[in-house]
Amino acid sequence: MSKIPPRFITLEGIDGCGKSTQARLLSEFLLGRGINTELTREPGGTRIGKAIRQVLQNPENQEMIPETELLLYLADRLQHLQEKVVPALAEGTWVISDRFHDSTVAYQGGGRNLDLAFLDSIVREKIQPFQPDKTFVLLLSPEIALERLRQREANGGVGLSRLDLESVKFFQRVDLSFRELLRREPKRCAPIDASQSIEKIQHQIQSQLPADWLL
Ligand code: TMP
């Protein structure tokens, strides 16, 4: 197995942008290069996280207030970091996570318009030390992304989750917030045009991995 230091890579984007497929393809690519890789996700990357995910996704939970939602995502993240991400990196395994903290900033901060300032100390102490080395932000128009989700459900695929039932306006705010992230952190975050074919999107992702990571 490779001697290259392990990297923490995250994929972000609105629902329906195709990032789960891309995360899987990226992990297969890295495994093919002999790099030990763990593919994981938020919410739901741990046993406890799976239970939290069910509560968050269940469309019946309409009475959930935005602060409950926020703290459940955070609880999932802290469990995931300590139980899975940190131990994997410590043993030299690369970690690819389908979503991480940028999703909270975009969905709960941007989409729900919550002031996240009260989380500052917990974010600074418990999350920022594990900032991803690279984040791919898949960009797709919210109208197209929502149409894809509806088609998927109509074709008998995954049903719509509690968040998927939000308005186009909600996803426009989330999309805007991801675009702001790209402006704020151009070194860590790379924009990916998610309107292309699966192969072309994966090519964009692989070509933006720093060359010295794969030596
Ligand atoms: P997924 O289906 O891409 O795994 O994402 C689950 C849903 O949770 C998706 O609608 C985005 C949302 N989400 C947040 O609102 N905040 C977060 O911090 C995370 C990680 C996900």
XYZ file of C-alpha atoms and ligand atoms in Angstrom:
236
model
C 0.000 0.000 0.000
C 0.989 3.617 -0.645
C 3.331 5.649 1.637
C 1.648 8.949 0.677
C 0.093 10.707 3.721
C -3.630 9.992 3.924
C -5.969 12.698 2.642
C -9.455 13.695 3.726
C -11.607 14.506 0.683
C -15.218 15.669 0.771
C -17.896 16.035 -1.899
C -20.599 18.660 -1.561
C -23.558 19.932 -3.552
C -27.335 20.169 -3.528
C -29.581 17.091 -3.451
C -29.747 15.418 -6.863
C -26.376 16.739 -8.106
C -24.963 13.198 -8.377
C -22.237 13.441 -5.775
C -22.800 9.999 -4.217
C -22.054 8.328 -7.567
C -18.960 10.519 -7.940
C -17.764 9.739 -4.412
C -18.019 6.013 -5.184
C -16.180 6.380 -8.508
C -13.429 8.437 -6.861
C -12.929 5.839 -4.144
C -12.756 3.085 -6.803
C -10.187 5.149 -8.728
C -8.011 5.593 -5.638
C -8.316 1.926 -4.659
C -7.226 1.087 -8.222
C -4.104 3.208 -7.644
C -3.280 1.082 -4.599
C -4.461 3.731 -2.131
C -6.274 2.401 0.906
C -9.558 4.338 0.887
C -12.632 4.499 3.101
C -15.830 5.766 1.508
C -18.249 7.222 4.004
C -21.004 9.791 4.340
C -22.866 12.279 6.498
C -25.367 11.887 7.893
C -25.230 8.135 8.461
C -21.567 7.077 8.365
C -21.813 5.221 11.695
C -24.364 2.945 13.379
C -25.555 5.807 15.584
C -25.421 8.134 12.579
C -27.746 5.818 10.636
C -30.355 6.211 13.379
C -29.879 10.004 13.316
C -30.186 9.952 9.498
C -33.531 8.176 9.687
C -34.904 10.843 12.006
C -33.588 13.617 9.751
C -34.785 12.124 6.465
C -38.211 10.843 7.504
C -40.780 12.998 5.644
C -43.217 12.382 8.524
C -41.054 14.501 10.849
C -42.532 17.768 9.583
C -42.702 19.286 13.087
C -38.886 19.282 13.421
C -37.655 22.783 14.245
C -34.543 24.091 12.420
C -32.407 24.064 15.595
C -33.176 20.371 16.221
C -32.193 19.634 12.634
C -28.936 21.566 13.018
C -27.933 19.811 16.234
C -28.742 16.367 14.830
C -26.396 16.982 11.864
C -23.742 18.154 14.294
C -24.214 15.126 16.555
C -23.878 12.829 13.547
C -20.686 14.677 12.489
C -18.927 14.514 15.842
C -19.691 10.796 16.194
C -18.558 10.185 12.603
C -15.306 12.099 13.033
C -14.290 10.358 16.232
C -15.547 6.875 15.401
C -14.561 6.648 11.746
C -12.702 9.543 10.070
C -9.963 10.204 12.629
C -9.098 6.508 13.233
C -8.986 5.829 9.462
C -6.616 8.765 8.801
C -4.490 7.713 11.804
C -3.924 4.291 10.284
C -3.014 5.777 6.894
C -6.339 5.284 5.115
C -7.687 8.063 2.877
C -11.222 9.144 3.669
C -13.805 10.238 1.108
C -16.894 11.652 2.721
C -20.125 12.267 0.844
C -20.860 15.603 2.663
C -19.245 17.194 5.712
C -19.501 20.500 7.603
C -19.835 22.675 4.462
C -23.309 21.114 4.081
C -24.344 22.499 7.463
C -23.166 25.986 6.509
C -25.032 25.749 3.171
C -28.273 24.022 4.283
C -28.824 25.199 7.864
C -26.960 28.509 7.483
C -27.944 29.382 3.886
C -31.117 27.335 3.322
C -32.694 27.742 6.762
C -31.122 31.135 7.436
C -29.953 30.028 10.898
C -27.276 32.053 12.671
C -24.554 29.464 13.301
C -22.494 31.765 15.569
C -23.511 29.887 18.710
C -21.710 26.834 17.325
C -18.400 28.715 17.036
C -16.567 27.108 19.949
C -17.631 23.549 19.097
C -16.766 24.056 15.410
C -13.392 25.591 16.291
C -12.428 22.865 18.760
C -14.067 19.740 17.336
C -14.450 20.201 13.572
C -11.923 22.702 12.210
C -8.904 20.598 13.280
C -10.171 18.047 10.748
C -10.705 20.416 7.842
C -10.775 18.394 4.575
C -7.650 18.539 2.394
C -9.844 18.899 -0.687
C -13.543 19.540 -1.255
C -15.289 19.075 -4.584
C -18.425 21.181 -4.902
C -20.762 19.801 -7.577
C -22.740 22.623 -9.142
C -26.099 21.994 -10.778
C -29.112 24.259 -11.184
C -31.636 23.562 -8.384
C -34.466 23.223 -10.916
C -32.653 20.419 -12.763
C -31.533 18.729 -9.537
C -35.067 18.665 -8.096
C -36.468 17.350 -11.361
C -33.920 14.499 -11.221
C -35.006 13.601 -7.681
C -38.686 13.577 -8.687
C -37.916 11.397 -11.727
C -35.927 9.009 -9.536
C -38.872 8.638 -7.167
C -41.374 8.272 -10.043
C -39.209 5.462 -11.480
C -39.391 3.547 -8.202
C -35.962 4.640 -6.931
C -35.151 6.346 -3.615
C -38.165 8.259 -2.269
C -38.075 11.964 -1.469
C -36.663 12.775 1.978
C -37.903 15.469 4.390
C -35.436 17.985 2.899
C -36.189 17.027 -0.693
C -39.731 18.307 -0.088
C -38.398 21.855 0.373
C -39.099 24.550 -2.233
C -36.894 25.467 -5.188
C -36.202 28.742 -3.329
C -34.694 26.780 -0.429
C -32.324 24.950 -2.787
C -31.462 28.222 -4.525
C -30.283 29.592 -1.150
C -28.281 26.393 -0.528
C -26.745 26.635 -4.009
C -25.813 30.279 -3.404
C -24.164 29.333 -0.152
C -22.046 26.625 -1.875
C -20.996 29.225 -4.482
C -19.967 31.595 -1.663
C -17.918 28.774 -0.148
C -16.057 28.421 -3.469
C -15.225 32.141 -3.373
C -14.225 32.053 0.318
C -11.988 28.989 0.098
C -10.663 28.659 -3.458
C -7.624 26.652 -2.407
C -9.493 23.840 -0.640
C -12.693 23.893 -2.679
C -12.921 23.082 -6.384
C -16.040 23.759 -8.484
C -17.270 20.831 -10.572
C -19.789 21.241 -13.402
C -22.335 18.548 -12.516
C -24.488 19.062 -15.615
C -22.157 16.832 -17.664
C -22.064 13.031 -18.081
C -21.018 10.840 -15.137
C -17.682 10.095 -16.866
C -16.896 13.749 -17.581
C -17.732 14.794 -14.023
C -15.425 12.091 -12.664
C -12.698 13.226 -15.047
C -12.988 16.810 -13.736
C -12.673 15.518 -10.169
C -9.660 13.297 -10.825
C -7.878 16.016 -12.787
C -8.195 18.418 -9.847
C -6.495 16.100 -7.382
C -3.106 17.677 -6.648
C -0.546 15.800 -8.769
C 1.856 15.150 -5.870
C -0.867 13.263 -3.974
C -0.779 10.399 -6.426
C 2.947 9.934 -6.926
P -27.539 12.933 1.214
O -28.847 12.388 0.774
O -26.763 13.629 0.168
O -26.765 11.926 1.980
O -27.850 14.119 2.256
C -28.798 14.040 3.220
C -29.580 15.320 3.340
O -29.125 16.044 4.484
C -29.495 16.287 2.182
O -30.805 16.794 1.954
C -28.607 17.401 2.698
C -28.882 17.395 4.169
N -27.797 17.877 5.047
C -27.976 19.065 5.753
O -29.010 19.725 5.620
N -26.989 19.466 6.605
C -25.843 18.743 6.807
O -24.975 19.157 7.584
C -25.668 17.518 6.054
C -24.424 16.698 6.265
C -26.672 17.123 5.200
